[in-house]
Coordinates of C-alpha atoms in Angstrom, one line a residue:
X807 CA 6.1 -55.8 7.7
X808 CA 7.6 -53.7 10.4
X809 CA 8.2 -50.9 7.9
X810 CA 4.5 -50.4 7.5
X811 CA 4.3 -49.3 11.1
X812 CA 6.5 -46.3 10.4
X813 CA 4.5 -43.5 8.8
X814 CA 6.2 -41.3 6.1
X815 CA 6.1 -38.3 8.5
X816 CA 7.5 -40.3 11.4
X817 CA 11.3 -39.9 11.6
X818 CA 12.4 -42.4 14.2
X819 CA 11.4 -45.8 12.8
X820 CA 12.0 -44.6 9.2
X821 CA 15.6 -43.7 10.0
X822 CA 16.2 -47.1 11.5
X823 CA 14.8 -48.8 8.4
X824 CA 16.8 -46.5 6.1
X825 CA 20.1 -47.2 7.9
X826 CA 19.4 -50.9 7.9
X827 CA 18.6 -51.0 4.2
X828 CA 20.9 -48.3 2.8
X829 CA 23.1 -50.8 0.8
X830 CA 20.0 -52.2 -0.9
X831 CA 18.5 -48.8 -1.6
X832 CA 21.8 -47.5 -3.1
X833 CA 22.1 -50.6 -5.3
X834 CA 18.5 -50.1 -6.5
X835 CA 19.1 -46.4 -7.1
X836 CA 22.2 -47.1 -9.2
X837 CA 20.3 -49.7 -11.3
X838 CA 17.5 -47.2 -11.9
X839 CA 19.9 -44.5 -12.8
X840 CA 21.7 -46.7 -15.3
X841 CA 18.3 -47.8 -16.8
X842 CA 17.3 -44.2 -17.1
X843 CA 20.5 -43.2 -18.8
X844 CA 20.2 -46.1 -21.2
X845 CA 16.6 -45.1 -22.2
X846 CA 17.7 -41.5 -22.6
X847 CA 20.6 -42.6 -24.9
X848 CA 18.2 -44.7 -26.9
X849 CA 15.8 -41.8 -27.3
X850 CA 18.6 -39.5 -28.4
X851 CA 19.7 -42.1 -31.0
X852 CA 16.2 -42.5 -32.3
X853 CA 15.6 -38.7 -32.5
X854 CA 18.9 -38.3 -34.4
X855 CA 17.9 -41.0 -37.0
X856 CA 14.4 -39.6 -37.4

């Protein structure tokens, strides 16, 4: 809940939360990127068939 105290424009607390959760954020970003690439591949295959 401490993350809610930091406003988006406030640098200090946000940086602390970022550095504390960087590993988790990177993992999530990789998973999203892979999912995005998978959907793009699927769309390309579908458009090729159609």
